[in-house]
Structures are given as C-alpha cells and as structure tokens.
Amino acid sequence: MKKILTLSLLFIGLHTYAQKAKLELNLQKDSTYLLSVAADMDIDQLLNGAHQLVKTTVTGTTAHKVTAIKDTLYEMEVTYKKLGMHIQMGDKEMGFSSEAGADDLMSKVIKIMINKPFIITMSKRGQIVEVKNIDSLFSGMAKEFPQVGELQLTQIMAQMKQSFGEKSIKGNLQETFVIFPKAPVSVTGMWTTLTTMDAAAISVKTLTKYTLDAITDKYYQVSGAAVITPDKVPAFKQSNGYFMRLTQATGNYTAKLKIDKTTGWVTESHITKNISATMQAKKTATGPVELSYPMKIAMKFTGSDK
C-alpha cells in the first residue's frame, strides 16, 4: 500500500513538473496596467588617473491603457504618472521631481511631461513594434517658460529627448517586456531572447537566457542571465557643451521576475546590471575625439505593478 501511495505521489509530482505553460501577454481592452520602477546607478569614471563617482537614482510610474487589440498586437496609450531623479557627484547633490513642492527649472520641465500620452504598439511576446507621438511629452514648454532663453530651452529639451526620445523609450521597454518564449515551456525549461538598444550615445545588444523556475497559483517565477556586447558604432550626443558617446560597451546582468499568470504582466522584477565601456568626448560634432577614458556602470533595478 505504501509503495502504491509513493508511486502515486511520484507520478503526480512528475506530471506537475512536466506541465507546460504558455507565457505571453493576455491584456484586456480598456484596462490600464501600471509599471513602477526604481533604479540606482553608480557610474565610475577614471578621468586623468582619478576615479570620479556619480550616483544616480531614478524613479517613475507609467500607466499603460490598452486602446485596441489587433490580432496579436496591443495598441497602448502610455502616460507618465510621476518621475524623479537624484544625482550625487562628490559633495554636490541635485534632485528633480514631478511631485508637488519641487519648483526648480528641471522639475518644472518634468512636471509638464506628466499625464501627456504617447502611443506604443506591443506584441503578445512583448516585442515593441512602434513608439509614436513622443513629441506630445514636450508640447507647450516654450509657452510655459517664456522667461527662459530659447538657447537654454533648446538645450534642456535636447537632453530630455536623449532619455525620453523614441529610441530610448523603445529600448527600455524592450528590456522590460521582451522576456517571453516562442513556445510553451515546463518548469526548468529555458529559452533565449535578443534585444538591441541604440540610444543616448550607446549601442548594444543583449542576449538573455531565461529559465522558468516555478509555477504558483498566481504567477510564473522566471530568472534570467544576460551577456551585453557592442552593436553598431554609436552616434555622438550633445551634452553639457560636449559631443559624447560610449563605445566598446560590454557587460552582464541577472534578473528575477514574477509574471502574472492571467495577464502576463510583470508584477515584480529585480535586476542587477554591470557594464564597462569607453567614454569619448569632443568639442564639435565634426572635430576629433579630444578625451577618452574608461567607465564602469553598476545598476540595481526594481519594478512592480503598483
């Protein structure tokens, strides 16, 4: 009798272990899905033989409303609900926030971007097909800041578009959502994804190997390990009076995710990322590179659907 019971339990365990799950987005029209993130980034620059450390914390919440479903594609209206940034370099600190109480120029610029929708089209597998209407984020800035000189406002908008332009937003969204396998997988099953980012003076591709670690009543538990390698030669981007780019970027990252079984939305994520690269800078767009130094970037990222 004990042998029969043991064999039965073993059979049940093996059957559960062998069950395959189809991981993909299953969103509903007119429903809104939140994504809140907090990222701590340490940048170590070896400049003239001395280490210069810049610590940055970025926080934000975006709302994704499904406005249309076309075959395997979701069209979403995306809005920033809140944004914030804190930067520390040596004994200098500065912070910007869309929350009430912050009245510096950059905070006011960020506040203008809140609740202004842009459009993304995403596949069930999380592939970002299109990002459009980004200019709506910056509409009305000239009217809002008549006291700011045209040149200064142009420089501010150019810097903001490096982080919130079409390519940057698409690259960041791909890292968040391109996580699903092409076919159903069982627990311990593995698959790979390949994403590219070509934005903000960096161009890399990321090959990630994912594993389905567990299936619970409410979510899939997934882990990932990635290798980051250079893609095409990145373009120089103007910043703080210089034209700059990151070349020869290599690195790795690890991820732990919880994916809602019903919707496929990422409800919780923990990511660590390390990148080494070379920063190149020059004074004019067509001039020679005048400064080149190594840089290391260490980032810890957490996300949730709250």
mmCIF file of C-alpha atoms in Angstrom:
data_model
loop_
_atom_site.group_PDB
_atom_site.id
_atom_site.type_symbol
_atom_site.label_atom_id
_atom_site.label_comp_id
_atom_site.label_asym_id
_atom_site.label_seq_id
_atom_site.Cartn_x
_atom_site.Cartn_y
_atom_site.Cartn_z
ATOM 1 C CA MET A 1 0.000 0.000 0.000
ATOM 2 C CA LYS A 2 2.835 2.380 0.910
ATOM 3 C CA LYS A 3 4.563 1.602 -2.377
ATOM 4 C CA ILE A 4 1.377 2.369 -4.303
ATOM 5 C CA LEU A 5 0.943 5.668 -2.448
ATOM 6 C CA THR A 6 4.576 6.586 -3.011
ATOM 7 C CA LEU A 7 4.327 5.792 -6.710
ATOM 8 C CA SER A 8 1.108 7.796 -6.988
ATOM 9 C CA LEU A 9 2.669 10.837 -5.361
ATOM 10 C CA LEU A 10 5.723 10.486 -7.575
ATOM 11 C CA PHE A 11 3.508 10.298 -10.661
ATOM 12 C CA ILE A 12 1.582 13.399 -9.605
ATOM 13 C CA GLY A 13 4.835 15.245 -8.973
ATOM 14 C CA LEU A 14 6.268 14.261 -12.338
ATOM 15 C CA HIS A 15 3.036 15.200 -14.088
ATOM 16 C CA THR A 16 3.033 18.653 -12.480
ATOM 17 C CA TYR A 17 6.715 19.089 -13.257
ATOM 18 C CA ALA A 18 6.155 18.220 -16.908
ATOM 19 C CA GLN A 19 3.212 20.577 -17.435
ATOM 20 C CA LYS A 20 3.997 23.248 -19.980
ATOM 21 C CA ALA A 21 2.954 26.881 -19.686
ATOM 22 C CA LYS A 22 2.486 29.415 -22.454
ATOM 23 C CA LEU A 23 3.989 32.658 -21.227
ATOM 24 C CA GLU A 24 2.683 35.687 -23.104
ATOM 25 C CA LEU A 25 0.726 38.884 -22.611
ATOM 26 C CA ASN A 26 -3.032 38.478 -22.297
ATOM 27 C CA LEU A 27 -4.244 42.037 -21.764
ATOM 28 C CA GLN A 28 -7.797 43.354 -21.902
ATOM 29 C CA LYS A 29 -9.054 46.291 -23.954
ATOM 30 C CA ASP A 30 -9.716 49.474 -21.933
ATOM 31 C CA SER A 31 -7.758 48.076 -18.973
ATOM 32 C CA THR A 32 -4.809 50.009 -17.519
ATOM 33 C CA TYR A 33 -1.616 48.341 -16.309
ATOM 34 C CA LEU A 34 0.890 50.133 -14.077
ATOM 35 C CA LEU A 35 4.659 49.824 -14.070
ATOM 36 C CA SER A 36 6.632 51.460 -11.237
ATOM 37 C CA VAL A 37 10.433 51.415 -11.289
ATOM 38 C CA ALA A 38 13.318 52.456 -9.072
ATOM 39 C CA ALA A 39 16.854 52.329 -10.449
ATOM 40 C CA ASP A 40 20.093 53.016 -8.574
ATOM 41 C CA MET A 41 23.016 53.606 -10.929
ATOM 42 C CA ASP A 42 26.664 54.132 -9.967
ATOM 43 C CA ILE A 43 28.971 55.455 -12.664
ATOM 44 C CA ASP A 44 32.714 55.202 -12.006
ATOM 45 C CA GLN A 45 34.781 57.302 -14.432
ATOM 46 C CA LEU A 46 38.574 57.068 -14.454
ATOM 47 C CA LEU A 47 39.437 60.598 -15.541
ATOM 48 C CA ASN A 48 43.053 61.804 -15.548
ATOM 49 C CA GLY A 49 44.036 58.944 -13.247
ATOM 50 C CA ALA A 50 41.379 59.776 -10.639
ATOM 51 C CA HIS A 51 38.095 57.983 -10.007
ATOM 52 C CA GLN A 52 35.011 60.158 -10.307
ATOM 53 C CA LEU A 53 31.856 58.543 -8.938
ATOM 54 C CA VAL A 54 28.377 59.678 -9.943
ATOM 55 C CA LYS A 55 25.432 58.121 -8.103
ATOM 56 C CA THR A 56 22.007 58.463 -9.676
ATOM 57 C CA THR A 57 18.589 57.291 -8.526
ATOM 58 C CA VAL A 58 15.678 57.362 -10.953
ATOM 59 C CA THR A 59 12.076 56.610 -10.009
ATOM 60 C CA GLY A 60 8.890 56.654 -12.023
ATOM 61 C CA THR A 61 5.454 55.219 -12.650
ATOM 62 C CA THR A 62 3.843 54.733 -16.044
ATOM 63 C CA ALA A 63 0.273 53.751 -16.885
ATOM 64 C CA HIS A 64 -0.402 51.615 -19.981
ATOM 65 C CA LYS A 65 -4.008 51.705 -21.210
ATOM 66 C CA VAL A 66 -4.925 49.175 -23.900
ATOM 67 C CA THR A 67 -6.875 51.130 -26.517
ATOM 68 C CA ALA A 68 -7.038 48.463 -29.240
ATOM 69 C CA ILE A 69 -6.247 44.793 -29.833
ATOM 70 C CA LYS A 70 -5.416 43.785 -33.400
ATOM 71 C CA ASP A 71 -4.666 40.087 -33.843
ATOM 72 C CA THR A 72 -1.500 39.569 -31.756
ATOM 73 C CA LEU A 73 -0.795 43.273 -31.238
ATOM 74 C CA TYR A 74 -1.777 45.642 -28.431
ATOM 75 C CA GLU A 75 -2.009 49.384 -29.001
ATOM 76 C CA MET A 76 -1.471 51.263 -25.745
ATOM 77 C CA GLU A 77 -1.772 54.829 -24.597
ATOM 78 C CA VAL A 78 1.120 55.378 -22.196
ATOM 79 C CA THR A 79 1.391 58.211 -19.665
ATOM 80 C CA TYR A 80 3.954 59.071 -17.022
ATOM 81 C CA LYS A 81 2.246 59.439 -13.658
ATOM 82 C CA LYS A 82 5.330 60.529 -11.739
ATOM 83 C CA LEU A 83 9.057 60.941 -12.354
ATOM 84 C CA GLY A 84 12.003 61.732 -10.136
ATOM 85 C CA MET A 85 15.806 61.830 -10.235
ATOM 86 C CA HIS A 86 18.513 62.364 -7.621
ATOM 87 C CA ILE A 87 22.185 62.842 -8.574
ATOM 88 C CA GLN A 88 25.217 62.905 -6.294
ATOM 89 C CA MET A 89 28.717 63.696 -7.529
ATOM 90 C CA GLY A 90 31.278 64.208 -4.803
ATOM 91 C CA ASP A 91 29.860 66.726 -2.354
ATOM 92 C CA LYS A 92 27.377 68.068 -4.897
ATOM 93 C CA GLU A 93 23.772 66.884 -4.980
ATOM 94 C CA MET A 94 20.762 67.786 -7.074
ATOM 95 C CA GLY A 95 17.269 66.405 -7.426
ATOM 96 C CA PHE A 96 14.317 66.755 -9.768
ATOM 97 C CA SER A 97 10.765 65.596 -9.208
ATOM 98 C CA SER A 98 7.304 65.827 -10.706
ATOM 99 C CA GLU A 99 5.826 65.772 -7.212
ATOM 100 C CA ALA A 100 4.427 68.857 -5.534
ATOM 101 C CA GLY A 101 6.938 71.071 -3.759
ATOM 102 C CA ALA A 102 9.768 70.914 -6.303
ATOM 103 C CA ASP A 103 9.949 74.233 -8.172
ATOM 104 C CA ASP A 104 13.389 74.254 -9.844
ATOM 105 C CA LEU A 105 13.520 74.509 -13.641
ATOM 106 C CA MET A 106 14.179 70.824 -14.356
ATOM 107 C CA SER A 107 11.378 69.744 -12.011
ATOM 108 C CA LYS A 108 9.013 72.081 -13.819
ATOM 109 C CA VAL A 109 10.093 70.552 -17.142
ATOM 110 C CA ILE A 110 9.423 67.042 -15.815
ATOM 111 C CA LYS A 111 6.015 68.084 -14.481
ATOM 112 C CA ILE A 112 4.975 69.187 -17.971
ATOM 113 C CA MET A 113 5.566 65.610 -19.191
ATOM 114 C CA ILE A 114 3.172 64.089 -16.649
ATOM 115 C CA ASN A 115 -0.153 62.734 -17.976
ATOM 116 C CA LYS A 116 0.733 63.502 -21.601
ATOM 117 C CA PRO A 117 0.018 60.331 -23.614
ATOM 118 C CA PHE A 118 2.181 58.731 -26.266
ATOM 119 C CA ILE A 119 1.422 55.535 -28.170
ATOM 120 C CA ILE A 120 3.182 52.176 -28.261
ATOM 121 C CA THR A 121 2.313 49.012 -30.160
ATOM 122 C CA MET A 122 3.414 45.782 -28.496
ATOM 123 C CA SER A 123 3.082 42.127 -29.481
ATOM 124 C CA LYS A 124 1.903 39.342 -27.191
ATOM 125 C CA ARG A 125 5.547 38.323 -26.822
ATOM 126 C CA GLY A 126 6.460 41.799 -25.587
ATOM 127 C CA GLN A 127 8.131 42.992 -28.783
ATOM 128 C CA ILE A 128 7.868 46.782 -29.124
ATOM 129 C CA VAL A 129 6.676 47.257 -32.696
ATOM 130 C CA GLU A 130 6.239 51.033 -32.680
ATOM 131 C CA VAL A 131 6.564 54.092 -30.469
ATOM 132 C CA LYS A 132 4.941 57.305 -31.652
ATOM 133 C CA ASN A 133 3.575 60.681 -30.563
ATOM 134 C CA ILE A 134 6.628 61.247 -28.331
ATOM 135 C CA ASP A 135 6.660 64.973 -29.125
ATOM 136 C CA SER A 136 3.469 65.333 -27.095
ATOM 137 C CA LEU A 137 5.598 64.915 -23.950
ATOM 138 C CA PHE A 138 7.341 68.214 -24.657
ATOM 139 C CA SER A 139 4.476 70.228 -26.130
ATOM 140 C CA GLY A 140 3.848 73.597 -24.545
ATOM 141 C CA MET A 141 7.292 74.005 -22.996
ATOM 142 C CA ALA A 142 8.122 77.253 -24.834
ATOM 143 C CA LYS A 143 4.805 78.728 -23.732
ATOM 144 C CA GLU A 144 5.281 77.508 -20.168
ATOM 145 C CA PHE A 145 8.748 79.077 -19.781
ATOM 146 C CA PRO A 146 8.710 82.441 -21.585
ATOM 147 C CA GLN A 147 11.392 83.686 -19.163
ATOM 148 C CA VAL A 148 13.885 81.009 -20.265
ATOM 149 C CA GLY A 149 16.077 81.862 -23.204
ATOM 150 C CA GLU A 150 15.467 79.976 -26.454
ATOM 151 C CA LEU A 151 19.003 78.540 -26.494
ATOM 152 C CA GLN A 152 18.761 77.237 -22.906
ATOM 153 C CA LEU A 153 15.330 75.746 -23.513
ATOM 154 C CA THR A 154 16.570 74.041 -26.693
ATOM 155 C CA GLN A 155 19.480 72.516 -24.764
ATOM 156 C CA ILE A 156 17.183 71.282 -21.980
ATOM 157 C CA MET A 157 14.772 69.685 -24.449
ATOM 158 C CA ALA A 158 17.666 68.050 -26.325
ATOM 159 C CA GLN A 159 18.917 66.478 -23.082
ATOM 160 C CA MET A 160 15.428 65.314 -22.111
ATOM 161 C CA LYS A 161 14.890 63.717 -25.517
ATOM 162 C CA GLN A 162 18.056 61.648 -25.033
ATOM 163 C CA SER A 163 16.308 59.908 -22.113
ATOM 164 C CA PHE A 164 12.711 60.200 -23.295
ATOM 165 C CA GLY A 165 13.094 60.068 -27.065
ATOM 166 C CA GLU A 166 11.603 57.362 -29.260
ATOM 167 C CA LYS A 167 14.749 55.189 -29.371
ATOM 168 C CA SER A 168 15.418 55.423 -25.633
ATOM 169 C CA ILE A 169 11.844 54.589 -24.664
ATOM 170 C CA LYS A 170 11.698 51.709 -27.133
ATOM 171 C CA GLY A 171 14.990 50.294 -25.851
ATOM 172 C CA ASN A 172 13.928 50.499 -22.207
ATOM 173 C CA LEU A 173 10.533 48.928 -22.905
ATOM 174 C CA GLN A 174 12.143 46.071 -24.830
ATOM 175 C CA GLU A 175 14.365 45.206 -21.874
ATOM 176 C CA THR A 176 11.261 45.109 -19.674
ATOM 177 C CA PHE A 177 8.901 43.142 -21.911
ATOM 178 C CA VAL A 178 10.898 41.037 -24.389
ATOM 179 C CA ILE A 179 11.011 38.130 -21.953
ATOM 180 C CA PHE A 180 8.584 35.558 -23.329
ATOM 181 C CA PRO A 181 9.436 32.232 -25.016
ATOM 182 C CA LYS A 182 8.213 31.390 -28.507
ATOM 183 C CA ALA A 183 6.766 28.053 -27.372
ATOM 184 C CA PRO A 184 5.271 26.657 -24.144
ATOM 185 C CA VAL A 185 7.845 25.647 -21.525
ATOM 186 C CA SER A 186 7.826 23.458 -18.432
ATOM 187 C CA VAL A 187 9.483 24.181 -15.090
ATOM 188 C CA THR A 188 13.302 24.350 -15.567
ATOM 189 C CA GLY A 189 12.666 24.970 -19.272
ATOM 190 C CA MET A 190 14.970 27.556 -20.875
ATOM 191 C CA TRP A 191 14.791 29.989 -23.795
ATOM 192 C CA THR A 192 16.765 32.971 -25.118
ATOM 193 C CA THR A 193 15.888 36.464 -26.281
ATOM 194 C CA LEU A 194 17.920 39.062 -28.145
ATOM 195 C CA THR A 195 17.315 42.794 -27.768
ATOM 196 C CA THR A 196 19.142 45.850 -29.050
ATOM 197 C CA MET A 197 19.430 49.373 -27.696
ATOM 198 C CA ASP A 198 20.597 52.269 -29.848
ATOM 199 C CA ALA A 199 20.017 55.418 -27.837
ATOM 200 C CA ALA A 200 21.592 58.100 -25.661
ATOM 201 C CA ALA A 201 25.107 57.660 -27.115
ATOM 202 C CA ILE A 202 25.224 53.885 -26.615
ATOM 203 C CA SER A 203 24.517 50.963 -28.940
ATOM 204 C CA VAL A 204 24.446 47.424 -27.505
ATOM 205 C CA LYS A 205 22.766 44.081 -27.958
ATOM 206 C CA THR A 206 21.745 41.827 -25.102
ATOM 207 C CA LEU A 207 21.443 38.052 -25.299
ATOM 208 C CA THR A 208 19.459 36.733 -22.334
ATOM 209 C CA LYS A 209 18.905 33.132 -21.272
ATOM 210 C CA TYR A 210 15.713 32.729 -19.233
ATOM 211 C CA THR A 211 14.562 29.827 -17.058
ATOM 212 C CA LEU A 212 11.069 29.083 -15.788
ATOM 213 C CA ASP A 213 11.882 28.400 -12.143
ATOM 214 C CA ALA A 214 8.428 27.787 -10.677
ATOM 215 C CA ILE A 215 4.679 27.988 -11.269
ATOM 216 C CA THR A 216 2.410 29.098 -8.421
ATOM 217 C CA ASP A 217 -1.325 29.713 -8.262
ATOM 218 C CA LYS A 218 -0.891 33.373 -9.227
ATOM 219 C CA TYR A 219 2.363 33.840 -11.094
ATOM 220 C CA TYR A 220 5.265 32.387 -13.051
ATOM 221 C CA GLN A 221 8.680 32.795 -11.473
ATOM 222 C CA VAL A 222 11.406 33.412 -14.049
ATOM 223 C CA SER A 223 15.130 34.089 -13.794
ATOM 224 C CA GLY A 224 17.489 35.360 -16.462
ATOM 225 C CA ALA A 225 21.192 35.847 -17.125
ATOM 226 C CA ALA A 226 22.411 38.072 -19.946
ATOM 227 C CA VAL A 227 25.548 38.968 -21.844
ATOM 228 C CA ILE A 228 25.848 42.521 -23.199
ATOM 229 C CA THR A 229 28.032 43.194 -26.254
ATOM 230 C CA PRO A 230 28.583 46.182 -28.568
ATOM 231 C CA ASP A 231 26.272 46.606 -31.531
ATOM 232 C CA LYS A 232 26.912 49.247 -34.168
ATOM 233 C CA VAL A 233 29.134 52.278 -33.582
ATOM 234 C CA PRO A 234 27.000 54.734 -31.557
ATOM 235 C CA ALA A 235 26.451 58.314 -32.620
ATOM 236 C CA PHE A 236 27.782 61.230 -30.605
ATOM 237 C CA LYS A 237 25.168 63.030 -28.494
ATOM 238 C CA GLN A 238 25.499 66.599 -27.299
ATOM 239 C CA SER A 239 25.611 67.007 -23.534
ATOM 240 C CA ASN A 240 26.949 69.786 -21.298
ATOM 241 C CA GLY A 241 28.743 71.528 -24.133
ATOM 242 C CA TYR A 242 30.414 68.369 -25.484
ATOM 243 C CA PHE A 243 29.604 65.665 -28.001
ATOM 244 C CA MET A 244 29.887 62.306 -26.236
ATOM 245 C CA ARG A 245 29.408 58.584 -26.790
ATOM 246 C CA LEU A 246 30.059 55.234 -25.096
ATOM 247 C CA THR A 247 31.990 52.705 -27.169
ATOM 248 C CA GLN A 248 33.109 49.069 -26.657
ATOM 249 C CA ALA A 249 30.324 48.512 -24.121
ATOM 250 C CA THR A 250 30.325 45.013 -22.620
ATOM 251 C CA GLY A 251 28.750 43.542 -19.520
ATOM 252 C CA ASN A 252 26.185 41.255 -17.972
ATOM 253 C CA TYR A 253 23.059 41.257 -15.906
ATOM 254 C CA THR A 254 20.849 38.957 -13.885
ATOM 255 C CA ALA A 255 17.090 39.137 -13.460
ATOM 256 C CA LYS A 256 14.385 37.630 -11.272
ATOM 257 C CA LEU A 257 10.800 38.169 -12.387
ATOM 258 C CA LYS A 258 7.274 37.377 -11.314
ATOM 259 C CA ILE A 259 4.780 37.256 -14.186
ATOM 260 C CA ASP A 260 1.037 37.283 -13.583
ATOM 261 C CA LYS A 261 -0.470 34.003 -14.843
ATOM 262 C CA THR A 262 -3.652 35.686 -16.087
ATOM 263 C CA THR A 263 -2.364 38.835 -17.780
ATOM 264 C CA GLY A 264 1.306 38.065 -18.449
ATOM 265 C CA TRP A 265 2.185 41.461 -16.926
ATOM 266 C CA VAL A 266 5.417 41.663 -14.924
ATOM 267 C CA THR A 267 4.288 42.178 -11.329
ATOM 268 C CA GLU A 268 7.743 42.197 -9.770
ATOM 269 C CA SER A 269 11.290 42.433 -11.103
ATOM 270 C CA HIS A 270 14.779 42.604 -9.619
ATOM 271 C CA ILE A 271 17.664 43.257 -11.993
ATOM 272 C CA THR A 272 21.381 43.871 -11.485
ATOM 273 C CA LYS A 273 23.445 45.110 -14.400
ATOM 274 C CA ASN A 274 27.164 45.810 -14.881
ATOM 275 C CA ILE A 275 28.652 47.496 -17.936
ATOM 276 C CA SER A 276 32.198 48.529 -18.844
ATOM 277 C CA ALA A 277 32.754 50.980 -21.693
ATOM 278 C CA THR A 278 34.951 53.766 -23.013
ATOM 279 C CA MET A 279 33.663 57.331 -22.994
ATOM 280 C CA GLN A 280 34.741 59.514 -25.905
ATOM 281 C CA ALA A 281 34.195 63.274 -25.987
ATOM 282 C CA LYS A 282 34.866 66.115 -28.397
ATOM 283 C CA LYS A 283 34.006 69.802 -28.578
ATOM 284 C CA THR A 284 32.400 69.860 -32.027
ATOM 285 C CA ALA A 285 30.293 67.374 -33.982
ATOM 286 C CA THR A 286 32.864 67.106 -36.785
ATOM 287 C CA GLY A 287 36.032 67.553 -34.724
ATOM 288 C CA PRO A 288 38.436 64.899 -33.418
ATOM 289 C CA VAL A 289 37.979 62.979 -30.181
ATOM 290 C CA GLU A 290 39.748 65.036 -27.505
ATOM 291 C CA LEU A 291 39.027 62.952 -24.438
ATOM 292 C CA SER A 292 38.787 59.193 -23.911
ATOM 293 C CA TYR A 293 38.510 57.385 -20.587
ATOM 294 C CA PRO A 294 37.147 54.107 -19.145
ATOM 295 C CA MET A 295 33.800 53.966 -17.399
ATOM 296 C CA LYS A 296 32.023 51.332 -15.304
ATOM 297 C CA ILE A 297 28.285 51.346 -14.684
ATOM 298 C CA ALA A 298 26.632 49.295 -11.910
ATOM 299 C CA MET A 299 22.850 49.331 -11.685
ATOM 300 C CA LYS A 300 20.204 47.817 -9.422
ATOM 301 C CA PHE A 301 16.656 47.940 -10.740
ATOM 302 C CA THR A 302 13.376 47.018 -9.111
ATOM 303 C CA GLY A 303 9.936 47.143 -10.649
ATOM 304 C CA SER A 304 6.363 46.379 -9.717
ATOM 305 C CA ASP A 305 2.799 46.752 -10.948
ATOM 306 C CA LYS A 306 1.808 49.012 -8.039
#
